[in-house]
Backbone as a printed PyTorch tensor [residue, N CA C, xyz], in Angstrom:
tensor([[[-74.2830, -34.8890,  34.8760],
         [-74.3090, -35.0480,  33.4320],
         [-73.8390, -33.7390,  32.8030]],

        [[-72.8850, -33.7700,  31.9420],
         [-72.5270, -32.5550,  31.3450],
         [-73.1850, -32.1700,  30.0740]],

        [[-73.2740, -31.1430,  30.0170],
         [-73.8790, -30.8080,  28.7150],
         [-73.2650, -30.7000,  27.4240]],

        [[-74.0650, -31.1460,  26.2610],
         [-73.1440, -31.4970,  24.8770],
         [-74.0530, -30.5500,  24.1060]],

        [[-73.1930, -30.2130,  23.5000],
         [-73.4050, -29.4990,  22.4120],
         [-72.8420, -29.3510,  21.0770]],

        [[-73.4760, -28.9170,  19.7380],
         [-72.9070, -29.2480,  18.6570],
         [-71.7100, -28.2180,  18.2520]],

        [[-71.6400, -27.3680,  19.4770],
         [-70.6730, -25.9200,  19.2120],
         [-69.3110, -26.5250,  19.8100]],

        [[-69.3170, -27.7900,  20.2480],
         [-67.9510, -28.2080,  20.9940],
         [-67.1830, -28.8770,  19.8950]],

        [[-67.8940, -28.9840,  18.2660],
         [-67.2050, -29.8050,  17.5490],
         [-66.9820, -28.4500,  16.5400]],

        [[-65.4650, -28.5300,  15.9120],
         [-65.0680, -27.6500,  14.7790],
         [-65.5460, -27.9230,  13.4290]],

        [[-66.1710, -29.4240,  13.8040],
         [-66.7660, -29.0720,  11.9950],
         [-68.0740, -28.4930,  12.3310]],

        [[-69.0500, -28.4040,  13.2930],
         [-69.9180, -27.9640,  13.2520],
         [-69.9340, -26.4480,  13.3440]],

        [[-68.4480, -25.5810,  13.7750],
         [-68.4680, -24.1780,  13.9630],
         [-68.2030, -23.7930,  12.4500]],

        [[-67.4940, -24.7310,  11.8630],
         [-66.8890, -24.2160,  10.4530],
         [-68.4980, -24.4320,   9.6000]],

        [[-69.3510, -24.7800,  10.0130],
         [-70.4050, -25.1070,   8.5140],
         [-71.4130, -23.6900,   9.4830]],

        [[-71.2360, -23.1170,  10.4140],
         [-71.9170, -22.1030,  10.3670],
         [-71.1850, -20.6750,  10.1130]],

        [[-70.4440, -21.0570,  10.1930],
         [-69.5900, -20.2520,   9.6400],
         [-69.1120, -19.8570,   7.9410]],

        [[-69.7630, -21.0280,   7.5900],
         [-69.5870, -21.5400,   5.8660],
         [-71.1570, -20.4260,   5.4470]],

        [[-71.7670, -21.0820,   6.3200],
         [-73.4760, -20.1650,   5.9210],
         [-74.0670, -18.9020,   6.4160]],

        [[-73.1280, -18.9100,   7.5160],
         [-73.2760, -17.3500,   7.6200],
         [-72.1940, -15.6140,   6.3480]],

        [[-70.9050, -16.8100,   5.9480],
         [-70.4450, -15.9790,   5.0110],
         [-71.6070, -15.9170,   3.5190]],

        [[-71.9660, -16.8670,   3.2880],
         [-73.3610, -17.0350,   2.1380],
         [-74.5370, -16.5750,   2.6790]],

        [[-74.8980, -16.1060,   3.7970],
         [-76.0460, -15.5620,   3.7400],
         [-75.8460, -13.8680,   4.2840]],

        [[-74.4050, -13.9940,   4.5090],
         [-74.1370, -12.1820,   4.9600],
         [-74.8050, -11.3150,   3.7820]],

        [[-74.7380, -11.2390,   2.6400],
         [-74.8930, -10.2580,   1.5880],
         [-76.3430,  -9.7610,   1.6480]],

        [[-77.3650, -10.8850,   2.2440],
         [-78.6850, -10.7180,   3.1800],
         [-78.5390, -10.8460,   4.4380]],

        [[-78.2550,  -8.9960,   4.9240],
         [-78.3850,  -9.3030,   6.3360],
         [-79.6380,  -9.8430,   7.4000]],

        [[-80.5780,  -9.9380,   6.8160],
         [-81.7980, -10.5550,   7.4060],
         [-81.7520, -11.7410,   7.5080]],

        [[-81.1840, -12.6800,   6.1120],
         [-81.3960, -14.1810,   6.4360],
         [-80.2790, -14.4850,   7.0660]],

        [[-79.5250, -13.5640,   7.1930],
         [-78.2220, -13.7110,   8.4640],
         [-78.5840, -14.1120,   9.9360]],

        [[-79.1170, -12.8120,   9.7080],
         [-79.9880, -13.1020,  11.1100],
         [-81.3300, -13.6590,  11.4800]],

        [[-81.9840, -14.0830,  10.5840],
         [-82.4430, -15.1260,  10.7100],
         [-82.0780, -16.3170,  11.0930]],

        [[-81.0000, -16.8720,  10.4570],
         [-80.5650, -18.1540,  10.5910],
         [-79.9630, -18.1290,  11.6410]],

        [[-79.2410, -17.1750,  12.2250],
         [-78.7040, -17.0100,  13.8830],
         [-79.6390, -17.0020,  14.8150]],

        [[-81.1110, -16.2720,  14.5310],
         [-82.1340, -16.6210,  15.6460],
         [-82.6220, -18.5310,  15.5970]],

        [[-82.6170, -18.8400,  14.3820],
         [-82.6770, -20.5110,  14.6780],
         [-82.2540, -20.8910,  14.9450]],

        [[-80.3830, -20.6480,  15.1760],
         [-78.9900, -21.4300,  16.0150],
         [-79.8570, -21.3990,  17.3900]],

        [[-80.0080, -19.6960,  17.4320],
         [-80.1950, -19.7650,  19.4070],
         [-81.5570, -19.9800,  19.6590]],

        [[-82.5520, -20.6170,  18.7700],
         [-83.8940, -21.0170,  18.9230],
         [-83.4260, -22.8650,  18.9780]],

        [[-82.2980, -23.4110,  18.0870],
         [-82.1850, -24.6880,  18.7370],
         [-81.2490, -24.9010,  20.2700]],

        [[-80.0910, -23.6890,  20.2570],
         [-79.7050, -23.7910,  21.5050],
         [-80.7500, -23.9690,  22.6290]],

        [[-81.6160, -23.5230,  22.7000],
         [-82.5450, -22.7020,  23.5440],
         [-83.3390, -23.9670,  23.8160]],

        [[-83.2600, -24.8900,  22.7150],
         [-84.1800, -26.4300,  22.6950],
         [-83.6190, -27.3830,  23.3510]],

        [[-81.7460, -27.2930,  23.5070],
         [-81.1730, -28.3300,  23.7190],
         [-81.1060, -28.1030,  25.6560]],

        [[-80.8720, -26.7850,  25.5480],
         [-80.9750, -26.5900,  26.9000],
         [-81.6720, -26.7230,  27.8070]],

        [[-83.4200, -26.6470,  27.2790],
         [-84.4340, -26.8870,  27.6820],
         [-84.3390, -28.3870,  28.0810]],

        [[-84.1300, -29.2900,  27.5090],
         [-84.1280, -30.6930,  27.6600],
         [-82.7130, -30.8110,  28.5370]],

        [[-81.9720, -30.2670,  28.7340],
         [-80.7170, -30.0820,  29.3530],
         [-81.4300, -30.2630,  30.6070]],

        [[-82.3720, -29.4480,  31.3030],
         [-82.3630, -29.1570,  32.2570],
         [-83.5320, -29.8320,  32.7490]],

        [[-84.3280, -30.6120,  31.8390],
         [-85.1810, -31.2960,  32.5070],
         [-84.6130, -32.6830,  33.2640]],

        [[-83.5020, -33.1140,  32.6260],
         [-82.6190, -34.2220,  33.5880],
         [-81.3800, -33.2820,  34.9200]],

        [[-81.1180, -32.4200,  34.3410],
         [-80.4230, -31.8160,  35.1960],
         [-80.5630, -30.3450,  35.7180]],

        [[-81.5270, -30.4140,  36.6100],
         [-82.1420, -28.4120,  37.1440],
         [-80.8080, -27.8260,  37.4220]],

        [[-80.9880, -26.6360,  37.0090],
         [-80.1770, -25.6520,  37.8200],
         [-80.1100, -24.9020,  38.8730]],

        [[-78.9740, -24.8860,  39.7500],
         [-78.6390, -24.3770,  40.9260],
         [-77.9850, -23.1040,  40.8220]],

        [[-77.5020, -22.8590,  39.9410],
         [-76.7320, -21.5830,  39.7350],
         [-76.7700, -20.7430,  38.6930]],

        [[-77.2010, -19.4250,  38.3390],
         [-77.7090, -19.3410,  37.3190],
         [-77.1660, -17.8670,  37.1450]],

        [[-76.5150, -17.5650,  35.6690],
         [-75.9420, -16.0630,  35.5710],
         [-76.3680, -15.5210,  34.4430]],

        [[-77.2470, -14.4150,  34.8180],
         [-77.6110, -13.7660,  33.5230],
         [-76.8930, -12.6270,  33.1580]],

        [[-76.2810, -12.7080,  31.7450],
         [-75.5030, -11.5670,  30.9510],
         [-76.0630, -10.6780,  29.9660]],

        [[-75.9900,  -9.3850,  30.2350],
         [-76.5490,  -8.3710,  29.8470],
         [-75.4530,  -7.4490,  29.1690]],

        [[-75.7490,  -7.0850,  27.8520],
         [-74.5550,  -6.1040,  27.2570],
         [-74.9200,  -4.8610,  27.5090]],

        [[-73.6090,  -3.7160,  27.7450],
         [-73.4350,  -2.2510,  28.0120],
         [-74.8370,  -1.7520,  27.2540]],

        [[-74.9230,  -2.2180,  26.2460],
         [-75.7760,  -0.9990,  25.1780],
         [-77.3390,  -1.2410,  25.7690]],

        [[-77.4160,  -2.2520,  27.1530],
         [-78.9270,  -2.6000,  27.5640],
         [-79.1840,  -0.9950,  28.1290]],

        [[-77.5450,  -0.3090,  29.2860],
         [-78.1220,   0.5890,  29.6920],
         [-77.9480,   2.0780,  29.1190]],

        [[-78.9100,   3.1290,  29.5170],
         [-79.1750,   4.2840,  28.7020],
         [-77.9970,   4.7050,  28.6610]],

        [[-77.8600,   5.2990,  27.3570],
         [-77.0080,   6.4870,  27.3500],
         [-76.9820,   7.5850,  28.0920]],

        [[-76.0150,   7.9130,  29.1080],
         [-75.8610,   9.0490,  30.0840],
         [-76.5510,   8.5850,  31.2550]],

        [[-76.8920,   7.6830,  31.3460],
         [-77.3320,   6.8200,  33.2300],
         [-76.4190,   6.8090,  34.0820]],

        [[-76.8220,   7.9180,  35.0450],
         [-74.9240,   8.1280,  35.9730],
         [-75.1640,   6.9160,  36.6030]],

        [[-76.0650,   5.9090,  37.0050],
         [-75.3040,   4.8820,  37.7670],
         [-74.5880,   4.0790,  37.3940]],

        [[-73.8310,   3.4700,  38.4490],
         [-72.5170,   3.1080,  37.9920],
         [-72.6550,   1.6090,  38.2170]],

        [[-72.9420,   0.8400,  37.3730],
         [-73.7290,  -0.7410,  37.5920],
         [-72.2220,  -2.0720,  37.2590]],

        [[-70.9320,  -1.1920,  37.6830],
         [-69.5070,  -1.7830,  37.6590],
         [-69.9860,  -3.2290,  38.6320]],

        [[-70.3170,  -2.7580,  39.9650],
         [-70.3630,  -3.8070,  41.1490],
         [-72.2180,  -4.3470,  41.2420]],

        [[-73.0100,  -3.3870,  40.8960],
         [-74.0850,  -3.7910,  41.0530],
         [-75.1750,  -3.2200,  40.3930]],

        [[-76.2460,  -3.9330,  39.9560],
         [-77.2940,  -3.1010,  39.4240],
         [-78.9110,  -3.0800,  40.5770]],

        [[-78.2470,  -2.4140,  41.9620],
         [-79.1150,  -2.4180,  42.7740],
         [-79.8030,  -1.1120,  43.0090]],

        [[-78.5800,  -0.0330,  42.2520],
         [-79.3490,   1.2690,  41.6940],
         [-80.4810,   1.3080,  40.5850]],

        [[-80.6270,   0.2110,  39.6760],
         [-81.6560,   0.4390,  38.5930],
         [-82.6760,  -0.4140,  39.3570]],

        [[-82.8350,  -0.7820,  40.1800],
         [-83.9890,  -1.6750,  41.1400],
         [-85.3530,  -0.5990,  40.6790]],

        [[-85.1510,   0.4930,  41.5320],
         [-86.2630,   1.3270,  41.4980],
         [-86.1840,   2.3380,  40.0050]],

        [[-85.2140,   2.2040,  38.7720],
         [-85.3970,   2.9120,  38.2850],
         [-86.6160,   2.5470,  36.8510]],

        [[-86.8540,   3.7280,  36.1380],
         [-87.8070,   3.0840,  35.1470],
         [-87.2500,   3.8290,  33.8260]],

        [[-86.2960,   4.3730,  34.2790],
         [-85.7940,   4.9680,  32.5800],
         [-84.8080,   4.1920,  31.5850]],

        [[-84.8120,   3.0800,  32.1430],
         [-83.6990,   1.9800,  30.9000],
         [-84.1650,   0.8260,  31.1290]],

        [[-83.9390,  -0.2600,  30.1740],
         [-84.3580,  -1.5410,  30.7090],
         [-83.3670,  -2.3650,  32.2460]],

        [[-83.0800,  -1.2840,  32.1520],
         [-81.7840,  -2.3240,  33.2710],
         [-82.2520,  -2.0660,  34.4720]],

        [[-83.3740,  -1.6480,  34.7050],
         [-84.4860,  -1.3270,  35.6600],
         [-85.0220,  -2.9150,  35.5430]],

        [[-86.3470,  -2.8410,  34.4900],
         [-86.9390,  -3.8170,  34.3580],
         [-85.9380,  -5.2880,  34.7130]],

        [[-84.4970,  -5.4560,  34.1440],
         [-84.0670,  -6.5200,  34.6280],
         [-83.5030,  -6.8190,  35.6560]],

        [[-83.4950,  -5.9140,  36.2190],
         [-82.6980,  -5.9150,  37.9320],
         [-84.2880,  -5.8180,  38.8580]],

        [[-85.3670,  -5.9380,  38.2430],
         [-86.2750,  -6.2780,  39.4170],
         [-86.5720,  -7.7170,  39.0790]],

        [[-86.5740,  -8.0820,  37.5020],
         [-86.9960,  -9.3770,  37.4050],
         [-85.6060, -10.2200,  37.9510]],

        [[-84.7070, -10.1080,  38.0520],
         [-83.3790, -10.9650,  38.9040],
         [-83.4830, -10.7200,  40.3270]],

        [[-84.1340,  -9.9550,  40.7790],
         [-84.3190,  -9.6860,  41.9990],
         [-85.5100, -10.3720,  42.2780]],

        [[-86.3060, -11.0900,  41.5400],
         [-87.5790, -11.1210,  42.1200],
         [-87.4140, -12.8780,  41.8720]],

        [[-86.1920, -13.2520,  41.0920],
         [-86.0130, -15.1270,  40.7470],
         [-85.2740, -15.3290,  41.6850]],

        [[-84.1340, -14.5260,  42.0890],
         [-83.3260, -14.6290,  43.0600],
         [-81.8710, -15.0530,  41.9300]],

        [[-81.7190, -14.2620,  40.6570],
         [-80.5080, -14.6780,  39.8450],
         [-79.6330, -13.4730,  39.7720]],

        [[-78.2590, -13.7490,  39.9850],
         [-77.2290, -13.0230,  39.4620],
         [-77.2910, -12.4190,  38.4190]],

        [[-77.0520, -11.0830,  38.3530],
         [-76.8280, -10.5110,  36.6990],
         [-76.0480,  -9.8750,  36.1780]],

        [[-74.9930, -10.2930,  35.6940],
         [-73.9400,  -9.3020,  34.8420],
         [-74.1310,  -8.1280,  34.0700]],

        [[-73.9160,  -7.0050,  34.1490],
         [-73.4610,  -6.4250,  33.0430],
         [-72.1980,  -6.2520,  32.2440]],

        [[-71.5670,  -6.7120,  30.9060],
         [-71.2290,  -6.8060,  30.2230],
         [-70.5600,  -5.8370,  29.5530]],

        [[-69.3910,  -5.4210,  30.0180],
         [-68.8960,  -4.1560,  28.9520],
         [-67.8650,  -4.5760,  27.7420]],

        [[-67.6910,  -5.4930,  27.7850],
         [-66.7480,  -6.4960,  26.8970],
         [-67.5760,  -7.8340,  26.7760]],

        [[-67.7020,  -8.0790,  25.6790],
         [-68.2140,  -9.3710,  25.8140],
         [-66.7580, -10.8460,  26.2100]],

        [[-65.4570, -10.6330,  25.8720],
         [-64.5900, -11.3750,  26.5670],
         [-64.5150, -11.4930,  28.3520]],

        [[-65.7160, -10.4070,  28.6070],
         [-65.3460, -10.3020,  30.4730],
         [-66.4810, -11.1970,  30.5920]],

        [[-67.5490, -11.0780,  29.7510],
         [-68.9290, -11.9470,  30.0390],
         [-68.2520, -13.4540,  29.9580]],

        [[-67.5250, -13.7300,  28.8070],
         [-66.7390, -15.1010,  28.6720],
         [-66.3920, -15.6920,  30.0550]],

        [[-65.6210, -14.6590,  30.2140],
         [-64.2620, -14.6180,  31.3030],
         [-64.7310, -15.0330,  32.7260]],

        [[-66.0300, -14.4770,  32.8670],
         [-66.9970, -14.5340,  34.1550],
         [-67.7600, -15.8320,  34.1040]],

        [[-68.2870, -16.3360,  32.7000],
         [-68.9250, -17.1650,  32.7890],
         [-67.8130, -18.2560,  33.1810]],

        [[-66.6870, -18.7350,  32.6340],
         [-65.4080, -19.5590,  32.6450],
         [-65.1680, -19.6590,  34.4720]],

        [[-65.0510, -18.8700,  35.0160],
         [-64.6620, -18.6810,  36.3920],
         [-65.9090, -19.2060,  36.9280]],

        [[-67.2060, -18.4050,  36.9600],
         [-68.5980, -18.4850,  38.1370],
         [-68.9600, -19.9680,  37.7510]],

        [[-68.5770, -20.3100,  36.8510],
         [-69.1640, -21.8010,  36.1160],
         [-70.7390, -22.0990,  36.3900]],

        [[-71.6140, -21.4120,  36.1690],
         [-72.7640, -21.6570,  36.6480],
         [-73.6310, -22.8120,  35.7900]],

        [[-74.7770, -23.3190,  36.0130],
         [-75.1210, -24.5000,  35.9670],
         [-76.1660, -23.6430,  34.6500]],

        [[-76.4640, -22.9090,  34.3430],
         [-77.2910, -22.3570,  33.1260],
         [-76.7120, -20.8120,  32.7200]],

        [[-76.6990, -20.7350,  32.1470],
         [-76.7130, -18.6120,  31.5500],
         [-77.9920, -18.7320,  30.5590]],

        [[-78.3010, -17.0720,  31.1050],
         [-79.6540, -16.5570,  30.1990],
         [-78.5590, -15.3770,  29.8740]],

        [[-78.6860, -14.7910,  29.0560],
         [-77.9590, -13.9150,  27.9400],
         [-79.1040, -13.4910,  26.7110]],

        [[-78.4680, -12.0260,  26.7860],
         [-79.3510, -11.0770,  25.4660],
         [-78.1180, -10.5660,  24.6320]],

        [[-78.2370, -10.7520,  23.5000],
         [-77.0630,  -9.9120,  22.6920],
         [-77.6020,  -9.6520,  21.3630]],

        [[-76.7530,  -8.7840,  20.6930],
         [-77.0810,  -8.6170,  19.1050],
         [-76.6670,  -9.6250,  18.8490]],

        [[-77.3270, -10.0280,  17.3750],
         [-76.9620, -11.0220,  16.6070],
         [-75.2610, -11.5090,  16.8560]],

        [[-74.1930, -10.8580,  16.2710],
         [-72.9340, -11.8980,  16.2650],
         [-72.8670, -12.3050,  17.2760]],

        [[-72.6160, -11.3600,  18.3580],
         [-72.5370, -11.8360,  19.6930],
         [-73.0350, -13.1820,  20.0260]],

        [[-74.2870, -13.1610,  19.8900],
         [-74.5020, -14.6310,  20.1100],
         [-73.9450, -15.8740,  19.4170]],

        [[-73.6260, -15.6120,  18.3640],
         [-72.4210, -16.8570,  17.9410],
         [-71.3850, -17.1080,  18.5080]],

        [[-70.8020, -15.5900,  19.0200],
         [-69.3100, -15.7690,  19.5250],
         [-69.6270, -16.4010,  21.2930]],

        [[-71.1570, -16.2180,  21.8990],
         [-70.9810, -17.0540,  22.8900],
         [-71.1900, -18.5490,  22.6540]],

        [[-72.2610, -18.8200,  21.7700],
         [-71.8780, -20.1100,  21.3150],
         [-70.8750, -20.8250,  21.3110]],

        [[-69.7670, -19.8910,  20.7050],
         [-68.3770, -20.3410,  20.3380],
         [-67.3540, -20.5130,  21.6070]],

        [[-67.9730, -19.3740,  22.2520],
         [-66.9140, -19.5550,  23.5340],
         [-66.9330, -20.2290,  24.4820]],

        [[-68.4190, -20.4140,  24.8990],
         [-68.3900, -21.1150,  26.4600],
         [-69.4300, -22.3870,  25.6710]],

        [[-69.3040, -23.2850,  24.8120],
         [-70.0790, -24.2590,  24.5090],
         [-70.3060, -25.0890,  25.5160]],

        [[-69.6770, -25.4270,  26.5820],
         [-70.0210, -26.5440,  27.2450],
         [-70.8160, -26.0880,  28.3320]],

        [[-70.9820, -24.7570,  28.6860],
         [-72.0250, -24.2080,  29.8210],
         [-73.4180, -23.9560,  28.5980]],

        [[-74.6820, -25.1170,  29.7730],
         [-75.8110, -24.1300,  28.7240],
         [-76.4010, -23.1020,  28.8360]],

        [[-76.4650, -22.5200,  27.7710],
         [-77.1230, -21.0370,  27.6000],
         [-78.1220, -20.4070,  26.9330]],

        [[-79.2920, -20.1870,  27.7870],
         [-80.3920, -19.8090,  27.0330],
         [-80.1530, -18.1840,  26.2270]],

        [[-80.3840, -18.3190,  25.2290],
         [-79.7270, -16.6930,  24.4820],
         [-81.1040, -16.4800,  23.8260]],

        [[-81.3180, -15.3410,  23.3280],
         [-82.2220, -14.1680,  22.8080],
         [-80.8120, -12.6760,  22.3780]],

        [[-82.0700, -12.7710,  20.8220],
         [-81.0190, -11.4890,  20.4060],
         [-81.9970, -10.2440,  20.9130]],

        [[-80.8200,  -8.7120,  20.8420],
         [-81.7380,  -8.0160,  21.4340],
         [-82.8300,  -7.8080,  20.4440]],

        [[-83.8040,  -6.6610,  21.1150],
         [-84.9900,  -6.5770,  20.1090],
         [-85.5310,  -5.5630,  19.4710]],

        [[-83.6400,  -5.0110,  19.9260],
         [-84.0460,  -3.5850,  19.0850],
         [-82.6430,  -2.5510,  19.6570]],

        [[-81.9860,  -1.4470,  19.1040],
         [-81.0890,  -0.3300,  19.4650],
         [-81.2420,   0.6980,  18.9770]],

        [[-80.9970,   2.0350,  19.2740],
         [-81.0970,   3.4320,  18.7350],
         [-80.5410,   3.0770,  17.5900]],

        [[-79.2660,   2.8650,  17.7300],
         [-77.7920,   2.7370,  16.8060],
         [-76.8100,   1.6710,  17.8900]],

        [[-76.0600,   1.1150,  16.7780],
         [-75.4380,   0.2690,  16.7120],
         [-74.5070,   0.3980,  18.5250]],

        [[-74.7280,  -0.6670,  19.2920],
         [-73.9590,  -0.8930,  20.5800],
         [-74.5830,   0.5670,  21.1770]],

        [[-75.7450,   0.9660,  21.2010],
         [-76.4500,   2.2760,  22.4440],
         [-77.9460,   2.1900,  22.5270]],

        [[-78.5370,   1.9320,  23.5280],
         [-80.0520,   1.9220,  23.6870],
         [-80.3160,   1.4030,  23.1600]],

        [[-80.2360,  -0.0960,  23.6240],
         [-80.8450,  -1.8070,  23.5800],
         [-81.7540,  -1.8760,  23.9470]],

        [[-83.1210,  -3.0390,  23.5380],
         [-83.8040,  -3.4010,  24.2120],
         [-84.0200,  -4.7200,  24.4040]],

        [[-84.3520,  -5.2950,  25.3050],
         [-84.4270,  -6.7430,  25.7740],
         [-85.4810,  -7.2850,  25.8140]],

        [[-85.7030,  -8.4280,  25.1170],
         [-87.0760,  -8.5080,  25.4430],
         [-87.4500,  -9.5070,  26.4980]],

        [[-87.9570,  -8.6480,  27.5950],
         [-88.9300,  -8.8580,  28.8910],
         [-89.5570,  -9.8610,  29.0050]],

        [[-90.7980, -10.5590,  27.9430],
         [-91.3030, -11.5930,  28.7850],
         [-90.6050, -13.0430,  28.5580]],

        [[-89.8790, -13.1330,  27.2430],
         [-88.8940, -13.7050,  26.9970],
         [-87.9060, -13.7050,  27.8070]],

        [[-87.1530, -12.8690,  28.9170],
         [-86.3580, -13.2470,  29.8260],
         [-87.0000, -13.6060,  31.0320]],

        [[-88.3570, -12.8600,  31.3130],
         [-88.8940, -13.5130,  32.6120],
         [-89.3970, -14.9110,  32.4520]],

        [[-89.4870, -15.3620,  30.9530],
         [-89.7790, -17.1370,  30.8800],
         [-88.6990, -17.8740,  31.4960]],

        [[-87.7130, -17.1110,  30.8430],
         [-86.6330, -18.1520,  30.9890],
         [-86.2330, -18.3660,  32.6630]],

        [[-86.2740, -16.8530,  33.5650],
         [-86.1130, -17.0390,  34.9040],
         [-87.2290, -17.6470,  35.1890]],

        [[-88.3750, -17.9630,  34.8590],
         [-88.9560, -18.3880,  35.7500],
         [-88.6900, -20.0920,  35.3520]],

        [[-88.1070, -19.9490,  34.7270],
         [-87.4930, -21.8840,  34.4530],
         [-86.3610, -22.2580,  34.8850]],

        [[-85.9010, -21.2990,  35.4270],
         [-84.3430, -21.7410,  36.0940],
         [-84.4000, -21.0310,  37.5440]],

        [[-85.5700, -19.8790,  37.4180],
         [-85.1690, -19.3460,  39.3270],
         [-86.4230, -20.0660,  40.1180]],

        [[-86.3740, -19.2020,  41.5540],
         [-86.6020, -19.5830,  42.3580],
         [-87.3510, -18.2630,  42.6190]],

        [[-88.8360, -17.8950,  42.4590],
         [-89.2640, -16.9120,  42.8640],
         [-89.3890, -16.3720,  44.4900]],

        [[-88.6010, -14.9190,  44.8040],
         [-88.2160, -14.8240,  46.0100],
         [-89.0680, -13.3140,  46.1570]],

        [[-88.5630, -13.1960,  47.3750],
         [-88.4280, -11.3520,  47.8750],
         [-87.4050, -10.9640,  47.5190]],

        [[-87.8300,  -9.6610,  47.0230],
         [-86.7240,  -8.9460,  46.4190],
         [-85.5500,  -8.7720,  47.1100]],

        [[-84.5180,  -8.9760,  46.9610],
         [-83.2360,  -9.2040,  48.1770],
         [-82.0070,  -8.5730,  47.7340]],

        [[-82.0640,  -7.6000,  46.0550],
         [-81.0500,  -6.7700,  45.7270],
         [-79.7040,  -8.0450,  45.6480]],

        [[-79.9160,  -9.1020,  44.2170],
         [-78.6060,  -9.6950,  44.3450],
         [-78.1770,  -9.3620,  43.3780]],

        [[-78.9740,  -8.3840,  42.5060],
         [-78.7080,  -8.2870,  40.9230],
         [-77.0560,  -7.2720,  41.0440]],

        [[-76.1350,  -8.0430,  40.3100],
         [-74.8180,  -7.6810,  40.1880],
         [-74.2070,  -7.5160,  39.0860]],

        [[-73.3550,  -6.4410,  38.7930],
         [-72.5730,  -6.3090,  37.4440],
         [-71.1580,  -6.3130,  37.9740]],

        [[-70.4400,  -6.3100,  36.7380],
         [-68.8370,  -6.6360,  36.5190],
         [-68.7120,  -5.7920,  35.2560]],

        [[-67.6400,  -4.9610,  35.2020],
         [-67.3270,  -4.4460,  33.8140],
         [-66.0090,  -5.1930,  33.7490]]])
């Protein structure tokens, strides 16, 4: 069964698009009304997956999750932040390590696209600032995707935060709790 969504139709991208130019001048009810897009995404998917579980599952994480000046280099993998505790990309490379899910990091959000389009996985969990999450809406509509905006940054795209028990819900609804086995992976 494939998944439908209301982001696969252009009149439905154009009327959020109609209300997000009317509610920009308040950036709050901006983003407000974008946390209810990805609070109904988040509904449709849920029911998505109670007829159809997932087998494959890719979670996308943007650059600004990890610290500023963190020499590791999380291009191929984030099996260096396993043991670390100074960025969140610690905390999410043990909780993907511990569901047994893939995890991107994100230095472009067109590569997160680009990856999701290719790996075709059967769910994505994804954290982004507010637009971002429209523009995945927009891009990969027919893969479902549980999204959360982040929950906080120093400044704009540097020292993100994710929020934690909100992503360990979501793995624990799509993974498979394992031993830690280091699969957590990035892509820039």
């Amino acid at each position: 069964m494939s998944f439908r969504s209301p982001w696969q139709s252009s009149w439905y991208v154009a009327w959020v698009a109609l209300v997000r130019r009317i509610l920009h001048p308040w950036g709050q009810l901006e983003n407000r009304y974008i946390e209810h897009l990805a609070h109904r995404q988040n509904l449709r998917v849920r029911r998505h997956l109670t007829r159809t579980p997932a087998s494959t599952v890719l979670l996308i994480m943007p650059r600004c999750v990890k610290k500023p000046g963190c020499p590791a280099d999380v291009k191929n993998s984030l099996a260096q932040c396993v043991s670390c505790q100074e960025c969140p990309l610690g905390d999410v490379a043990r909780l993907c390590d511990r569901y047994g899910v893939t995890a991107l990091v994100a230095f472009r959000s067109h590569i997160a696209f680009d990856m999701a389009r290719t790996r075709q996985p059967d769910v994505i969990i994804a954290s982004a600032c507010h637009d971002r999450l429209i523009k995945a809406l927009r891009s990969v509509p027919d893969i479902p995707a549980l999204l959360s905006p982040l929950v906080g940054m120093e400044k704009m795209c540097v020292g993100a935060w994710v929020d934690l028990p909100w992503l360990e819900d979501q793995l624990r609804l799509v993974g498979r709790e394992t031993e830690p086995a280091g699969r957590a992976v990035s892509n820039s």
